[in-house]
Coordinates of C-alpha atoms in Angstrom, one line a residue:
M220 CA 0.0 0.0 0.0
S221 CA 1.2 3.4 -0.9
L222 CA 0.1 6.3 1.4
L223 CA 0.4 8.4 -1.7
D224 CA -2.9 6.9 -3.0
D225 CA -5.3 9.9 -2.8
F226 CA -8.1 8.3 -0.7
M227 CA -5.6 6.6 1.7
M228 CA -3.8 9.9 2.2
R229 CA -7.1 11.7 2.9
A230 CA -8.1 8.9 5.3
V231 CA -4.8 9.2 7.3
L232 CA -5.0 13.1 7.4
A233 CA -8.6 12.9 8.6
G234 CA -7.7 10.4 11.3
L235 CA -4.7 12.6 12.4
G236 CA -7.2 15.6 12.6
L237 CA -9.3 13.5 14.9
A238 CA -6.3 12.6 17.0
V239 CA -5.3 16.3 17.5
A240 CA -8.8 17.1 18.8
A241 CA -9.8 13.9 20.7
A242 CA -6.6 13.0 22.5
P243 CA -6.1 16.1 24.7
L244 CA -9.9 16.4 25.2
G245 CA -10.0 12.8 26.2
C246 CA -7.5 13.4 29.0
F247 CA -10.0 15.8 30.6
V248 CA -12.8 13.2 30.0
V249 CA -10.6 10.6 31.9
W250 CA -9.6 13.0 34.7
R251 CA -13.2 14.1 35.3
R252 CA -14.6 10.5 34.9
M253 CA -16.9 11.8 32.1
A254 CA -16.8 8.7 29.9
Y255 CA -20.6 8.3 29.8
F256 CA -21.0 12.0 29.3
G257 CA -18.9 11.6 26.1
D258 CA -21.0 8.6 25.1
A259 CA -24.3 10.4 25.5
T260 CA -23.0 13.3 23.4
A261 CA -21.7 11.0 20.7
H262 CA -24.9 9.0 20.5
A263 CA -26.9 12.2 20.0
A264 CA -24.9 12.6 16.7
I265 CA -27.2 10.2 14.8
L266 CA -30.2 12.4 15.7
G267 CA -28.2 15.4 14.4
V268 CA -27.5 13.6 11.1
A269 CA -31.3 12.7 10.7
L270 CA -32.3 16.3 11.4
S271 CA -29.6 17.8 9.1
L272 CA -30.8 15.6 6.2
T273 CA -34.5 16.5 7.0
F274 CA -33.9 20.2 6.9
S275 CA -31.2 20.1 4.2
V276 CA -28.5 21.7 6.3
S277 CA -24.8 20.9 6.8
I278 CA -24.4 17.6 8.6
F279 CA -21.4 19.0 10.5
G280 CA -23.5 21.9 11.8
G281 CA -26.5 19.8 12.6
V282 CA -24.5 17.2 14.5
M283 CA -22.7 19.9 16.4
V284 CA -25.9 21.7 17.5
V285 CA -27.6 18.5 18.6
A286 CA -24.4 17.2 20.4
L287 CA -24.0 20.6 22.1
A288 CA -27.7 20.5 23.2
M289 CA -27.2 17.0 24.6
A290 CA -24.0 18.0 26.4
L291 CA -25.7 21.1 27.9
T292 CA -28.7 19.0 28.9
V293 CA -26.5 16.4 30.7
S294 CA -24.5 19.2 32.4
S295 CA -27.7 20.9 33.6
L296 CA -29.1 17.6 35.1
G297 CA -26.0 17.2 37.2
G298 CA -26.6 17.8 40.8
R299 CA -30.4 17.7 40.6
G300 CA -30.9 14.6 42.5
F301 CA -30.6 12.2 39.6
A302 CA -28.2 9.3 39.7
M303 CA -25.8 10.6 37.1
D304 CA -24.8 7.3 35.6
T305 CA -28.5 6.2 35.2
M306 CA -29.4 9.6 33.7
L307 CA -26.5 9.4 31.2
G308 CA -27.5 5.8 30.3
V309 CA -31.1 6.9 29.6
L310 CA -30.1 9.9 27.5
A311 CA -27.3 8.1 25.6
H312 CA -29.5 5.3 24.4
S313 CA -32.7 7.3 24.0
A314 CA -30.8 9.8 21.7
L315 CA -29.4 6.9 19.6
A316 CA -32.8 5.3 19.3
F317 CA -34.6 8.5 18.4
G318 CA -31.9 9.2 15.8
L319 CA -32.3 5.8 14.2
V320 CA -36.1 6.1 14.2
A321 CA -35.9 9.7 12.7
A322 CA -33.5 8.4 10.0
S323 CA -36.0 5.7 9.0
F324 CA -38.6 8.4 8.2
L325 CA -36.4 10.1 5.6
T326 CA -37.9 9.5 2.2
G327 CA -36.1 10.2 -1.0
I328 CA -32.8 10.4 0.8
R329 CA -30.4 7.5 0.8
I330 CA -28.7 7.4 4.2
D331 CA -25.9 4.9 5.0
L332 CA -26.5 4.4 8.7
M333 CA -23.5 2.1 9.0
A334 CA -21.2 4.9 7.8
Y335 CA -22.5 7.2 10.6
L336 CA -22.5 4.5 13.3
F337 CA -19.0 3.2 12.5
G338 CA -17.5 5.9 10.3
D339 CA -16.5 5.9 6.7
I340 CA -13.0 7.4 6.8
L341 CA -12.1 6.1 3.3
A342 CA -14.9 8.2 1.8
V343 CA -13.5 11.5 3.2
M344 CA -13.2 14.1 0.5
P345 CA -11.0 17.3 0.4
G346 CA -14.0 19.4 1.7
D347 CA -14.5 17.0 4.6
L348 CA -10.8 17.3 5.4
A349 CA -11.0 21.0 5.6
V350 CA -14.0 20.7 8.0
I351 CA -12.2 18.1 10.2
W352 CA -9.0 20.0 10.5
T353 CA -10.8 23.3 11.1
G354 CA -12.7 21.6 14.0
A355 CA -9.5 19.9 15.3
V356 CA -7.6 23.2 15.3
L357 CA -10.5 24.9 17.1
V358 CA -10.7 22.2 19.8
A359 CA -6.9 22.1 20.3
G360 CA -6.7 25.9 20.4
L361 CA -9.6 26.1 22.9
I362 CA -7.9 23.6 25.2
A363 CA -4.5 25.2 24.9
W364 CA -6.0 28.7 25.6
R365 CA -7.9 27.5 28.7
W366 CA -5.4 24.8 29.7
S367 CA -4.4 26.2 33.1
A368 CA -8.0 27.1 34.1
L369 CA -9.4 23.8 32.9
L370 CA -6.7 21.9 34.8
T371 CA -7.4 23.8 38.1
A372 CA -11.1 23.4 37.7
T373 CA -10.7 19.7 37.1
L374 CA -8.3 18.9 39.9
N375 CA -9.8 21.2 42.6
P376 CA -13.0 23.2 41.9
D377 CA -12.7 25.0 45.3
L378 CA -9.2 26.0 44.6
A379 CA -10.3 27.2 41.2
R380 CA -12.9 29.5 42.7
A381 CA -10.4 30.8 45.2
E382 CA -8.1 31.7 42.2
G383 CA -11.0 33.4 40.4
V384 CA -11.7 30.6 38.0
N385 CA -15.3 29.6 37.4
P386 CA -15.6 25.8 37.2
E387 CA -19.0 26.0 35.6
R388 CA -17.5 28.1 32.8
E389 CA -14.7 25.7 32.3
Q390 CA -17.2 22.9 32.1
L391 CA -19.0 24.8 29.3
V392 CA -15.6 25.1 27.5
L393 CA -15.2 21.3 27.6
T394 CA -18.8 20.8 26.5
L395 CA -18.3 23.0 23.5
A396 CA -15.0 21.2 22.7
L397 CA -16.8 17.8 23.0
A398 CA -19.6 18.9 20.6
I399 CA -17.1 20.0 18.0
T400 CA -15.1 16.8 18.4
V401 CA -18.2 14.7 17.9
A402 CA -19.1 16.6 14.8
V403 CA -15.6 16.2 13.4
A404 CA -15.4 12.5 14.4
I405 CA -18.6 11.1 13.0
K406 CA -17.2 10.9 9.5
V407 CA -14.0 9.3 10.7
V408 CA -15.0 6.6 13.3
G409 CA -18.8 7.0 13.7
A410 CA -21.1 7.7 16.6
L411 CA -20.5 4.4 18.4
L412 CA -16.7 4.6 18.4
I413 CA -16.1 8.3 19.2
T414 CA -15.9 7.7 22.9
A415 CA -13.2 5.0 22.4
M416 CA -11.0 7.6 20.6
L417 CA -11.5 10.0 23.4
I418 CA -10.8 7.7 26.3
I419 CA -8.4 4.9 25.2
P420 CA -5.4 7.0 24.0
A421 CA -5.6 9.0 27.2
A422 CA -5.9 5.9 29.4
A423 CA -2.9 4.3 27.5
A424 CA -0.8 7.4 28.1
R425 CA -1.6 7.7 31.8
P426 CA 0.9 5.1 33.2
F427 CA 3.9 6.8 31.4
S428 CA 3.1 10.4 32.1
R429 CA 4.6 12.5 34.9
S430 CA 2.5 15.6 34.2
P431 CA -0.9 16.4 32.7
L432 CA 0.7 18.1 29.7
Q433 CA 2.9 15.1 29.1
M434 CA -0.2 12.8 29.2
A435 CA -2.1 15.0 26.7
L436 CA 0.9 15.0 24.2
L437 CA 1.6 11.3 24.6
A438 CA -2.2 10.5 24.1
M439 CA -2.0 12.5 20.9
V440 CA 1.0 10.5 19.7
L441 CA -0.6 7.2 20.5
A442 CA -3.9 8.2 18.7
A443 CA -1.8 9.2 15.7
W444 CA 0.0 5.8 15.7
A445 CA -3.4 4.1 16.0
V446 CA -4.7 6.0 13.0
I447 CA -1.8 5.2 10.7
G448 CA -1.6 1.6 11.9
G449 CA -5.4 1.2 11.7
V450 CA -5.6 2.5 8.1
R451 CA -2.7 0.3 7.0
A452 CA -4.2 -2.8 8.7
S453 CA -7.7 -2.2 7.3
Y454 CA -6.2 -1.9 3.8
S455 CA -4.1 -5.1 4.3
F456 CA -6.9 -7.2 5.8
D457 CA -9.9 -5.6 4.1
T458 CA -11.6 -4.7 7.4
P459 CA -13.8 -1.7 8.3
T460 CA -11.3 1.2 8.9
G461 CA -13.0 3.0 11.8
P462 CA -13.3 -0.1 14.0
T463 CA -9.8 -1.2 13.0
I464 CA -8.3 2.1 14.2
V465 CA -10.1 1.5 17.5
C466 CA -8.8 -2.1 17.7
V467 CA -5.2 -0.8 17.2
V468 CA -5.6 1.8 19.9
A469 CA -7.0 -0.9 22.2
V470 CA -3.9 -3.0 21.5
L471 CA -1.7 0.0 22.4
F472 CA -3.7 0.4 25.7
T473 CA -3.1 -3.3 26.5
L474 CA 0.6 -3.0 25.8
S475 CA 0.9 0.1 27.9
L476 CA -0.8 -1.7 30.8
S477 CA 1.6 -4.7 30.4
V478 CA 4.7 -2.6 30.2
S479 CA 3.8 -0.4 33.1
R480 CA 3.2 -3.5 35.3
M481 CA 6.5 -5.0 34.3
V482 CA 8.2 -1.7 35.1
R483 CA 6.5 -1.5 38.5
Q484 CA 7.5 -5.1 39.3
H485 CA 11.2 -4.3 38.6

């Protein structure tokens, strides 16, 4: 396989764009134990796709609006007496089900649900690349700009308030970043696998990181390796590319756990 093949090169570039956005954001998802929060937001993406096609608007824009609405809903329900994991489970699966049902009502529009559920990175076109990288740069820039405040609010909300940082505002920054990442990622790995790309690279980087910044950068490197390795493997073995990328990152996570255990034992 030559990476100079146009569609393969576009696939790799799209995946690297996702790595730039998802890996550092995923660190905050891991630190804040927000995995199900990410899941609920990602599952809402299918409803965003159905509504975008119904009203003939940009799928990226529609997915981002619905993902943002879901993330804000989840945030607002926190601390209102609901068991959060139960509430997130209800919202995540309800949003996916409503999205699938809404998609079934679309007439005269051919919709490939598998592509939106599991991604279709090999079908990425130059226009999609521009959208993916614009979103990725926005997310990376947002996190870099708010890095110190986000970190303080994540580690100790009370200390953050004492330093004049509003934890609720930083939560909104993460919510916006998550919505953009979901909109960017749906073309690459699909709604069902977005959370994996957020969490697994960050979890794999954790044992080898001595600082939050080091963890974010290492997560980005691991996600990039997974993208390149996954695209190559899917081409070689004729497997679905999005799931193959996630399989590669899962293997990297398993290796990181094994190596960290061996290092601790010695």
